[in-house]
PDB file of C-alpha atoms in Angstrom:
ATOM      1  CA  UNK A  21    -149.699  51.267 109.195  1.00  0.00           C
ATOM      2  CA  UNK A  22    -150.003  53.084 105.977  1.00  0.00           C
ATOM      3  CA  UNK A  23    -151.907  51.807 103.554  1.00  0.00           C
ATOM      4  CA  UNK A  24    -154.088  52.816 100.353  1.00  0.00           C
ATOM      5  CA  UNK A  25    -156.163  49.916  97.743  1.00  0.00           C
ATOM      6  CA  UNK A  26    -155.366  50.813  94.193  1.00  0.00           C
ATOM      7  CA  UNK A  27    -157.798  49.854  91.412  1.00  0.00           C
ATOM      8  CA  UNK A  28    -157.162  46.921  88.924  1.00  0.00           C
ATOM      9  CA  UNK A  29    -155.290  49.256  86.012  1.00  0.00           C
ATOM     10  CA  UNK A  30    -152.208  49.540  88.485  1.00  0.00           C
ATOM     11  CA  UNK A  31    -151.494  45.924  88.259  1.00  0.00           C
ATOM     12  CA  UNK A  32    -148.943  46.181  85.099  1.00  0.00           C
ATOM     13  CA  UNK A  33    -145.348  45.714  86.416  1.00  0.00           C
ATOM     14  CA  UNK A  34    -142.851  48.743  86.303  1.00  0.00           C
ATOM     15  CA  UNK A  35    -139.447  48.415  87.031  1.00  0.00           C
ATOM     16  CA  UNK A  36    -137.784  50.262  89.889  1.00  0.00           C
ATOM     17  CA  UNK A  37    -134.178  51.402  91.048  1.00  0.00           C
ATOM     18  CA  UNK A  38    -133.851  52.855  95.027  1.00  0.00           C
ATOM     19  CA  UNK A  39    -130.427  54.450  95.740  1.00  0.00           C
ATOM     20  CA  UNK A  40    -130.644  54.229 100.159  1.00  0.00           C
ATOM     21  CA  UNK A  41    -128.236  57.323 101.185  1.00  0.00           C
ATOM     22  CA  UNK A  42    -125.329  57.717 103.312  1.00  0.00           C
ATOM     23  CA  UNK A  43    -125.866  59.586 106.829  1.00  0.00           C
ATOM     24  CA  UNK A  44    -125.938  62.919 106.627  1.00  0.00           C
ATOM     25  CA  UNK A  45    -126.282  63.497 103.157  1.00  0.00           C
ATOM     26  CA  UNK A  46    -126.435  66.974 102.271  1.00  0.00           C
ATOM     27  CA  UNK A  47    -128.876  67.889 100.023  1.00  0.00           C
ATOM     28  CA  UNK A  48    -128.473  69.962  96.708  1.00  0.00           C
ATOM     29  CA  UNK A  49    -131.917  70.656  95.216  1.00  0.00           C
ATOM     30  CA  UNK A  50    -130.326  72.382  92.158  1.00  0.00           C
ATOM     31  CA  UNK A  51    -127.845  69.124  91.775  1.00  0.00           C
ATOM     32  CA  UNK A  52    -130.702  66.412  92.559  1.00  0.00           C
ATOM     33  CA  UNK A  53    -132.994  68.090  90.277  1.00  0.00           C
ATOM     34  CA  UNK A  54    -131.250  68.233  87.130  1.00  0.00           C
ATOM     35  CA  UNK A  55    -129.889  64.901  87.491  1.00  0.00           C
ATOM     36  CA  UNK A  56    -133.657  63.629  87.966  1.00  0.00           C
ATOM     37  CA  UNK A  57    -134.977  65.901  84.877  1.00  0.00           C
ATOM     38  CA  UNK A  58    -131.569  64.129  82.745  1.00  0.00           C
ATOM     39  CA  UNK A  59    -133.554  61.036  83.626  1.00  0.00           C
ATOM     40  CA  UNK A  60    -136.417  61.776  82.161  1.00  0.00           C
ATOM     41  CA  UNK A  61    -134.916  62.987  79.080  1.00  0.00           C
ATOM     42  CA  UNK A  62    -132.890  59.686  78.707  1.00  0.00           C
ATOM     43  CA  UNK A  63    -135.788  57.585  78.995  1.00  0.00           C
ATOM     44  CA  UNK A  64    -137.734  59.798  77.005  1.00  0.00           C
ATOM     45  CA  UNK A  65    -140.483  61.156  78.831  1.00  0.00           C
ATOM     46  CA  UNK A  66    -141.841  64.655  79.512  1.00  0.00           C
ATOM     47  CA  UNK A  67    -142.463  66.024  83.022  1.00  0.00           C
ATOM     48  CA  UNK A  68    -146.186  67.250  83.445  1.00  0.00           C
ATOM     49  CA  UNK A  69    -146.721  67.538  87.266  1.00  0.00           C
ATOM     50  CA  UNK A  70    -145.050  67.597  90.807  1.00  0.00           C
ATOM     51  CA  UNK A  71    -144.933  67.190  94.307  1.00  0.00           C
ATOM     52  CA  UNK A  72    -145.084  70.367  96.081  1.00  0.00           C
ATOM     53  CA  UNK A  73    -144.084  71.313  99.238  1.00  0.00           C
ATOM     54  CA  UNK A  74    -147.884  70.634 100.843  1.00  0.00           C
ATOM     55  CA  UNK A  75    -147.251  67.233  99.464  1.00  0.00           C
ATOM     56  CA  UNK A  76    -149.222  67.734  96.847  1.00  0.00           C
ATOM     57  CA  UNK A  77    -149.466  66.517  92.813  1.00  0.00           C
ATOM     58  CA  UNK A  78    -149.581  69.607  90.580  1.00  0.00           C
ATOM     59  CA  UNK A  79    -149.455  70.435  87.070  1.00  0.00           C
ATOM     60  CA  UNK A  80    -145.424  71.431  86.244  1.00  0.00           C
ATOM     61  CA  UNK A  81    -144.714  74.943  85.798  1.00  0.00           C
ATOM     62  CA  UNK A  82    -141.036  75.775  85.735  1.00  0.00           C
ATOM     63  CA  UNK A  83    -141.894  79.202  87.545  1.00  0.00           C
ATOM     64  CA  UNK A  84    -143.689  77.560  90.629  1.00  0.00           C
ATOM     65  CA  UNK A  85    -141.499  74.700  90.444  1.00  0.00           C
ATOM     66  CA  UNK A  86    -138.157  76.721  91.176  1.00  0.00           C
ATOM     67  CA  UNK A  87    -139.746  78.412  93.607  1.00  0.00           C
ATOM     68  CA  UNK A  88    -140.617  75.248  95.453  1.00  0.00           C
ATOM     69  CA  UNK A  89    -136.878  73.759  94.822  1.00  0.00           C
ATOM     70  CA  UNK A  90    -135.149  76.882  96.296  1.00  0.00           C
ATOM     71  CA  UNK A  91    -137.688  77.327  99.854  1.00  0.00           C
ATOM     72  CA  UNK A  92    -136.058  76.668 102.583  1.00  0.00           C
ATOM     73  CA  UNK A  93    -138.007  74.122 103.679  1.00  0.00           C
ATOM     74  CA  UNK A  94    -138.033  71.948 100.205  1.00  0.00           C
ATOM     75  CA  UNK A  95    -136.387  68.351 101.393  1.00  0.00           C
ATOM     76  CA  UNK A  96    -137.494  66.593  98.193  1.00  0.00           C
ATOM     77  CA  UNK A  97    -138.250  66.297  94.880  1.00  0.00           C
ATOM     78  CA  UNK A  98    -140.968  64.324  93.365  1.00  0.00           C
ATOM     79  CA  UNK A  99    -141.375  64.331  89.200  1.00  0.00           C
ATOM     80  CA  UNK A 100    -143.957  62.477  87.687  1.00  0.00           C
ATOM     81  CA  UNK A 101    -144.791  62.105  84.040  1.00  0.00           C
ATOM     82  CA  UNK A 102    -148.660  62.779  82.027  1.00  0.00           C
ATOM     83  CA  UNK A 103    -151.371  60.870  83.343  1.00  0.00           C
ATOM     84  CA  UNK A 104    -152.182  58.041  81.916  1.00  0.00           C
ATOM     85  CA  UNK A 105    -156.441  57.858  83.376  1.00  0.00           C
ATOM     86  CA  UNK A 106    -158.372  61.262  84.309  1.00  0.00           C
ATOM     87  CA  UNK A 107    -157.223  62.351  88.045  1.00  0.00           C
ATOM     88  CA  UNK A 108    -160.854  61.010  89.620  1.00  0.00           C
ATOM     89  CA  UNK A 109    -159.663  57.965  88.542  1.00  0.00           C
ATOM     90  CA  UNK A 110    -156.804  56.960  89.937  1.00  0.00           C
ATOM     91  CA  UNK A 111    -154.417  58.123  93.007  1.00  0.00           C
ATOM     92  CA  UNK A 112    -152.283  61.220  91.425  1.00  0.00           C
ATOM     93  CA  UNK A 113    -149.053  59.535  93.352  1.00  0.00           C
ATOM     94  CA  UNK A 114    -149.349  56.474  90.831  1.00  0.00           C
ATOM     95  CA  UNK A 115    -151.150  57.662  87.719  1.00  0.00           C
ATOM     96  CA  UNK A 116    -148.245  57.848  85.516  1.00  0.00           C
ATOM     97  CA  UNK A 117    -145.438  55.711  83.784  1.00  0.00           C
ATOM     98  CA  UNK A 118    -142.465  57.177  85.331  1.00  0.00           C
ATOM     99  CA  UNK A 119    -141.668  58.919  88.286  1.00  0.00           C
ATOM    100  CA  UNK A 120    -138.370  59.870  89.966  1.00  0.00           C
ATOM    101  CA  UNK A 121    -137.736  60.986  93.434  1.00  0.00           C
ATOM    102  CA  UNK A 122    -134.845  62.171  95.800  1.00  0.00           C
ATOM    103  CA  UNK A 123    -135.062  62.661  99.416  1.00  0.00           C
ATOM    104  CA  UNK A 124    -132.999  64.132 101.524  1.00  0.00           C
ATOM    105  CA  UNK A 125    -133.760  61.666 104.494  1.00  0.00           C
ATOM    106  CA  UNK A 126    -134.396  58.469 102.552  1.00  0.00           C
ATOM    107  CA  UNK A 127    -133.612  57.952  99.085  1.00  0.00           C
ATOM    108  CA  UNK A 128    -133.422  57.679  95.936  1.00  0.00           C
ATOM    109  CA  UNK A 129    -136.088  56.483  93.726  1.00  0.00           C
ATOM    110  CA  UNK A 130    -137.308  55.893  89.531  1.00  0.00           C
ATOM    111  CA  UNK A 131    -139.982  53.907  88.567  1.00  0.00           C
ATOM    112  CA  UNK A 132    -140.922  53.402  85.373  1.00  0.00           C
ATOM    113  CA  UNK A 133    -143.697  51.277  83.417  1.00  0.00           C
ATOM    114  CA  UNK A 134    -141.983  47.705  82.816  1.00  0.00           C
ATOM    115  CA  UNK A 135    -143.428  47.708  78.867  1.00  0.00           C
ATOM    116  CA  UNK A 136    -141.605  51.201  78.135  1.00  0.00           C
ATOM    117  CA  UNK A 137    -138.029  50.078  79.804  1.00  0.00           C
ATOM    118  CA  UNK A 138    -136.556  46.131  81.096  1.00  0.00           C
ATOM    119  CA  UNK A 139    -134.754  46.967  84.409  1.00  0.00           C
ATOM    120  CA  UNK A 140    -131.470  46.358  83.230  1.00  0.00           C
ATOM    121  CA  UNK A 141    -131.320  48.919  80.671  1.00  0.00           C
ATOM    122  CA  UNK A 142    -133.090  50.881  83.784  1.00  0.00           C
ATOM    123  CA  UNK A 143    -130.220  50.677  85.939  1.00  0.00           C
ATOM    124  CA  UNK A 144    -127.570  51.056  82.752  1.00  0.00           C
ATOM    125  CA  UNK A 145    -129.379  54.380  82.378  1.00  0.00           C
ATOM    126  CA  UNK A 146    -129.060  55.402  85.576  1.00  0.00           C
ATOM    127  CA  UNK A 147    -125.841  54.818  86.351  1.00  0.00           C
ATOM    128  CA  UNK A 148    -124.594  56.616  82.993  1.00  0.00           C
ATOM    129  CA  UNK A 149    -126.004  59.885  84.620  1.00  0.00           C
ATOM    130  CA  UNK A 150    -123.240  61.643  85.768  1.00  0.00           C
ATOM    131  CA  UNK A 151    -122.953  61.819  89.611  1.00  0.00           C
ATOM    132  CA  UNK A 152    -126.654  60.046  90.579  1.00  0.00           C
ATOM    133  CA  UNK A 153    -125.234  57.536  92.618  1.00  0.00           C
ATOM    134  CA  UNK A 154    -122.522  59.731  94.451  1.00  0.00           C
ATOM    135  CA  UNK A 155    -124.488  59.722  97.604  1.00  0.00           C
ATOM    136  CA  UNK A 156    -126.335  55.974  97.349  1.00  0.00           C
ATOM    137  CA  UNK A 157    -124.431  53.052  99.444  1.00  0.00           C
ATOM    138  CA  UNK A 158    -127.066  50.408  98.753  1.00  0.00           C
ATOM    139  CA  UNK A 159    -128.531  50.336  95.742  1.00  0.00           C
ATOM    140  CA  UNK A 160    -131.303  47.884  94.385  1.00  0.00           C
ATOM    141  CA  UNK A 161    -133.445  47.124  91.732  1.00  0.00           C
ATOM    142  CA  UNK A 162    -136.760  44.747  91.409  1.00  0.00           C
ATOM    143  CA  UNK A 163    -140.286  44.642  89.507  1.00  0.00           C
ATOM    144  CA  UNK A 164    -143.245  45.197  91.272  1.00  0.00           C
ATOM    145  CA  UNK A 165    -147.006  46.680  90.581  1.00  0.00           C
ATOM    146  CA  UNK A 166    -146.571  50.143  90.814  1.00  0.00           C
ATOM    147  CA  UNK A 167    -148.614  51.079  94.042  1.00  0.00           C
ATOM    148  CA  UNK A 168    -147.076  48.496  95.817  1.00  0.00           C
ATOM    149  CA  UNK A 169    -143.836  48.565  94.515  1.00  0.00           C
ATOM    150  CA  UNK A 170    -143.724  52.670  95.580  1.00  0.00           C
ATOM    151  CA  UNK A 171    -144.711  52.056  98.686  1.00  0.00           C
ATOM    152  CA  UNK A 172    -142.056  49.627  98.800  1.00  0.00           C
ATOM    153  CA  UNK A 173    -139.323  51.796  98.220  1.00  0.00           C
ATOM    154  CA  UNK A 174    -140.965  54.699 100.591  1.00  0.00           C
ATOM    155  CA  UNK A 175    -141.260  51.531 103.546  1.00  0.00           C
ATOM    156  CA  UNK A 176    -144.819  51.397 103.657  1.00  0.00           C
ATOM    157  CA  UNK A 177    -147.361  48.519 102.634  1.00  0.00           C
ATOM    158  CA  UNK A 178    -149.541  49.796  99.471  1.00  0.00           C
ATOM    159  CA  UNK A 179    -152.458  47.174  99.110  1.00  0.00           C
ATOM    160  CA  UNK A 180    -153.733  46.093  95.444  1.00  0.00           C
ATOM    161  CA  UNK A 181    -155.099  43.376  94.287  1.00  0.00           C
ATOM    162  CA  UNK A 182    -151.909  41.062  94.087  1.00  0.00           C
ATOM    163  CA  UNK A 183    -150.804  42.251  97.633  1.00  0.00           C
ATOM    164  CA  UNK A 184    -153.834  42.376  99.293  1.00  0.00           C
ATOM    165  CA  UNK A 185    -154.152  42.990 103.644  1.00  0.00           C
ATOM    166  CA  UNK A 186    -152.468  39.576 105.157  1.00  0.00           C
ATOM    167  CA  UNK A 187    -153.399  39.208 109.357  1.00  0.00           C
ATOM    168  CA  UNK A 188    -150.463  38.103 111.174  1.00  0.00           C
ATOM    169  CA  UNK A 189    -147.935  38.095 108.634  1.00  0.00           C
ATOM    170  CA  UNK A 190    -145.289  40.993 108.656  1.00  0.00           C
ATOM    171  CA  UNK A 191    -144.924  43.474 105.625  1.00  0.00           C
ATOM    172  CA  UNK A 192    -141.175  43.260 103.672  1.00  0.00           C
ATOM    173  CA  UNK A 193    -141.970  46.768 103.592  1.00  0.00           C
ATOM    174  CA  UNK A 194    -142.857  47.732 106.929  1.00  0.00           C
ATOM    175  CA  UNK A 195    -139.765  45.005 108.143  1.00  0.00           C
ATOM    176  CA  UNK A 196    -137.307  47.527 106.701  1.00  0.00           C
ATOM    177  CA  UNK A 197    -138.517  50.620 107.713  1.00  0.00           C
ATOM    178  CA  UNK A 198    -138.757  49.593 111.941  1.00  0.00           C
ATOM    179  CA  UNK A 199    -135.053  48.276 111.179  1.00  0.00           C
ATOM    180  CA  UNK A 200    -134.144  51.770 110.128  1.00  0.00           C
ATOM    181  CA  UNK A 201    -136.022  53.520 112.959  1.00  0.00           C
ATOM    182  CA  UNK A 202    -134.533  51.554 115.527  1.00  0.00           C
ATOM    183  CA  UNK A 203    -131.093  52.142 113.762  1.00  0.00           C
ATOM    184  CA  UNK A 204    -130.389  48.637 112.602  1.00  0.00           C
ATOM    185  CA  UNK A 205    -129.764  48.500 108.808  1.00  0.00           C
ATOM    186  CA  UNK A 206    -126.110  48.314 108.331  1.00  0.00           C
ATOM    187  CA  UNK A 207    -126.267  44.808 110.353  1.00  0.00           C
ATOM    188  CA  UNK A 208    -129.022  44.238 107.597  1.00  0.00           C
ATOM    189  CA  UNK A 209    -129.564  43.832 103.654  1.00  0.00           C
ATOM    190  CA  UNK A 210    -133.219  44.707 102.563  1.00  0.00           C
ATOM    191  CA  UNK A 211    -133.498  41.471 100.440  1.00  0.00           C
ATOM    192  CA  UNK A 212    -131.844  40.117  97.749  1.00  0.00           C
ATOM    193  CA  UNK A 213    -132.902  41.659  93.732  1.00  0.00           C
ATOM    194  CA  UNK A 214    -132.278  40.892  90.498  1.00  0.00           C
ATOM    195  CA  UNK A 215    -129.554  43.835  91.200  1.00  0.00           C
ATOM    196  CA  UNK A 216    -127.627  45.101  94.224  1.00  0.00           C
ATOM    197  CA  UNK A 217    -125.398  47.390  95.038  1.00  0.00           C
ATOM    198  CA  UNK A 218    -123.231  48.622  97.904  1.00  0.00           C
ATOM    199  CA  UNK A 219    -120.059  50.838  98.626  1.00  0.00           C
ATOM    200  CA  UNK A 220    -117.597  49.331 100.579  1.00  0.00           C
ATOM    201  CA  UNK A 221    -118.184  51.192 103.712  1.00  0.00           C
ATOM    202  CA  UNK A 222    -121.451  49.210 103.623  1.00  0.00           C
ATOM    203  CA  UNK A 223    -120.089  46.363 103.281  1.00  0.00           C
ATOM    204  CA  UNK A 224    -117.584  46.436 106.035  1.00  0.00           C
ATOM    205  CA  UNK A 225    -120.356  47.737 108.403  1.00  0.00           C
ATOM    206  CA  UNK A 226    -122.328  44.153 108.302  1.00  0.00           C
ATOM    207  CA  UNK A 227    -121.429  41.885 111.629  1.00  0.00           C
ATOM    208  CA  UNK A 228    -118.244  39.608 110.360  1.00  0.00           C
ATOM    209  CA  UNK A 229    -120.039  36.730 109.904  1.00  0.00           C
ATOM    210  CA  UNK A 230    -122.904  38.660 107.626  1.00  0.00           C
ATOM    211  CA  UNK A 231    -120.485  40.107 105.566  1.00  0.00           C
ATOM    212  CA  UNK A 232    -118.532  36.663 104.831  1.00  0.00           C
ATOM    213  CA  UNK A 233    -121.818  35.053 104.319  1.00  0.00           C
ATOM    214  CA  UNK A 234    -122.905  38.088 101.973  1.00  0.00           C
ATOM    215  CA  UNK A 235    -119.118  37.041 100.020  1.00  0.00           C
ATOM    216  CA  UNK A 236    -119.453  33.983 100.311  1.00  0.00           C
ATOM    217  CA  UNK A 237    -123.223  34.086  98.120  1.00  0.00           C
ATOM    218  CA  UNK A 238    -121.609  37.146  95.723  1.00  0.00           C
ATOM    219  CA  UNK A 239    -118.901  34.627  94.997  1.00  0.00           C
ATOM    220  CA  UNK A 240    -121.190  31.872  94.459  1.00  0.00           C
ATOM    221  CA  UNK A 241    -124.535  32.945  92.761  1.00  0.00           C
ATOM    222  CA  UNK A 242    -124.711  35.336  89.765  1.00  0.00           C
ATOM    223  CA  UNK A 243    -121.860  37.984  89.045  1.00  0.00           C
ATOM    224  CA  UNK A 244    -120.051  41.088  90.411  1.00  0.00           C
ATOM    225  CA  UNK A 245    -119.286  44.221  88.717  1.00  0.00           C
ATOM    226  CA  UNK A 246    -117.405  47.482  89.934  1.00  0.00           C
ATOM    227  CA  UNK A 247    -118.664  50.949  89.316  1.00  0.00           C
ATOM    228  CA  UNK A 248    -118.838  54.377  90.903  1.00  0.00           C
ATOM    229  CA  UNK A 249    -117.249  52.971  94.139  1.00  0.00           C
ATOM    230  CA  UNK A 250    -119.701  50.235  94.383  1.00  0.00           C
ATOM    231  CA  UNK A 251    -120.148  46.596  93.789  1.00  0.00           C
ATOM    232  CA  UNK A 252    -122.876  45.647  92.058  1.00  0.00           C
ATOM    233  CA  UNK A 253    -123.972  41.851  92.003  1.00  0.00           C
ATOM    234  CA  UNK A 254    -126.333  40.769  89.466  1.00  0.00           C
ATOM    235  CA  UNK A 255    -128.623  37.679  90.171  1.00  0.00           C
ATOM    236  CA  UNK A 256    -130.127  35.982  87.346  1.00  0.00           C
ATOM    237  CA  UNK A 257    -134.414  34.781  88.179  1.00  0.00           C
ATOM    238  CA  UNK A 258    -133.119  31.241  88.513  1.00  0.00           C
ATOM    239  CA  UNK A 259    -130.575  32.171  91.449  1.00  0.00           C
ATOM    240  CA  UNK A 260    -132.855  34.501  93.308  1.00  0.00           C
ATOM    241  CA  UNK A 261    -134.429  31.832  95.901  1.00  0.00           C
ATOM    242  CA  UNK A 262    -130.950  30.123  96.585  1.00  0.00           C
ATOM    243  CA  UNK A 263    -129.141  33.422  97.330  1.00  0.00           C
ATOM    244  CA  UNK A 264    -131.738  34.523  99.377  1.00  0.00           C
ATOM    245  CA  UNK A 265    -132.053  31.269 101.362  1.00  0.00           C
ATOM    246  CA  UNK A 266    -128.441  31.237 101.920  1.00  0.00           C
ATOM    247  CA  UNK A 267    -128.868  34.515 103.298  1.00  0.00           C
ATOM    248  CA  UNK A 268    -131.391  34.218 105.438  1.00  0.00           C
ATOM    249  CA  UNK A 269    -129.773  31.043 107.241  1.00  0.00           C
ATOM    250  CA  UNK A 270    -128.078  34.165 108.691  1.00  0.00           C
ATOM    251  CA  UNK A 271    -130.878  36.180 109.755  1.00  0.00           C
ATOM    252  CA  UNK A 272    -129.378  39.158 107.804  1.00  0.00           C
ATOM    253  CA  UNK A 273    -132.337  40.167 105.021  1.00  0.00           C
ATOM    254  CA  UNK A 274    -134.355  42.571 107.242  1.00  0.00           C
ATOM    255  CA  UNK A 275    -137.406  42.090 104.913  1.00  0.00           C
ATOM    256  CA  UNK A 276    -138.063  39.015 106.805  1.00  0.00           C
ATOM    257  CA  UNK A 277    -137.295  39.998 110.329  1.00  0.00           C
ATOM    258  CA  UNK A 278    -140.154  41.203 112.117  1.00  0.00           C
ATOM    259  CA  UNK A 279    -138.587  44.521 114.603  1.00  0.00           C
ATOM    260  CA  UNK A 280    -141.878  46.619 114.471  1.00  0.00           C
ATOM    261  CA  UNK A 281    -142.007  45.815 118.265  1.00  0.00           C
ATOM    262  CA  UNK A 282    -138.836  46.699 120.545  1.00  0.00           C
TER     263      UNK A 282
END
């Protein structure tokens, strides 16, 4: 199990948006990263450092950074904006208020501070960019502290002080990511968010009784919207808990189902 204790100052909430891929996604560095840099621009924030191709956090130079986009072994992108504490202070991966990333075996994934942006005006954004969620077929959206909310979205547990280590209790993260190692996610939803998304090949590959269930709960909590070649359903706070329960009563959020053991 992964896991890394962030200090106090990363308990602010930031808003996040992960795009999950379709199989065999073929990855465009050139395409990925200008659509990530357009990001930034829109939200209005500079890019001081990324992730190289030794995994780790340097100081952005467009020089070194091409040169890591175009090796041949370069399978993601990582762009972070200025620091917000001295580097000794704080992990690198974290010590900023946005960061983008694209993967070409897992996802994509913005994160930004929730004080600069509200997540619907994150997810309005993103959308707007032309082409970003071409290759997403579940798409979702939730608040979270920043460590643990990253990890999150990467399917690891990140430990801070308002997630601290639980004994005997599975990890929403850690669910999700022994679902997709055992190959079991399009029988599954993550969880429901304040905003989901999927394509309709995603929706027709849930079990028939998921996917009637998963109608069933679009049709009766929140609203549905079309765009891109997805659906997206909106849940207001309020409706959270009741979607989700209805959900669950058929076993199909695999935040909640333990598969870390065959």
């Amino acid at each position: 199990m992964r896991v890394a204790h962030l200090p106090l100052r990363h308990m602010d909430p930031y808003h996040f948006l992960v795009g999950e891929f379709k199989k065999d996604t073929p990855f465009d560095p050139a395409a990925a990263s200008a659509q990530l840099f357009a990001w930034f621009a829109l939200i209005d924030e500079s890019v001081e450092r990324y992730g190289n191709k030794r995994g780790k956090i340097v100081k952005y130079s467009q020089r070194n950074y091409e040169k890591m986009l175009f090796a041949p072994e370069t399978d993601s992108i990582c762009l972070l904006s200025p620091r917000l504490v001295p580097p000794d202070e704080a992990d690198e991966a974290v010590n900023c208020d946005a960061q983008a990333m694209y993967s070409s075996d897992s996802s994509l994934i913005l994160s930004i501070r929730a004080s600069k942006l509200a997540l619907a005006p994150l997810f309005d954004g993103a959308r707007a960019l032309p082409g970003l969620f071409d290759h997403c077929e579940y798409v979702y959206c939730y608040a979270e502290t920043q460590g643990y909310g990253t990890g999150y979205a990467l399917g690891y547990r990140r430990l801070d002080d308002a997630h601290p280590m639980t004994f005997g209790i599975p990890c929403p993260a850690n669910n999700w990511s022994a679902i997709k190692r055992r190959g079991l996610q399009d029988a599954h939803l993550r969880d429901v968010y304040p905003i989901n998304g999927f394509t309709p090949a995603r929706l027709d590959a849930l079990p028939p009784g998921r996917r009637q269930a998963l109608r069933d709960a679009m049709h009766t909590y929140g609203r549905c919207e079309e765009h891109a070649g997805l659906t997206f359903w909106h849940l207001p706070p309020e409706e959270l808990d009741a979607a989700r329960a209805a959900l669950n009563a058929h076993a199909m959020l695999g935040a909640y189902i333990n598969n870390r053991h065959p």
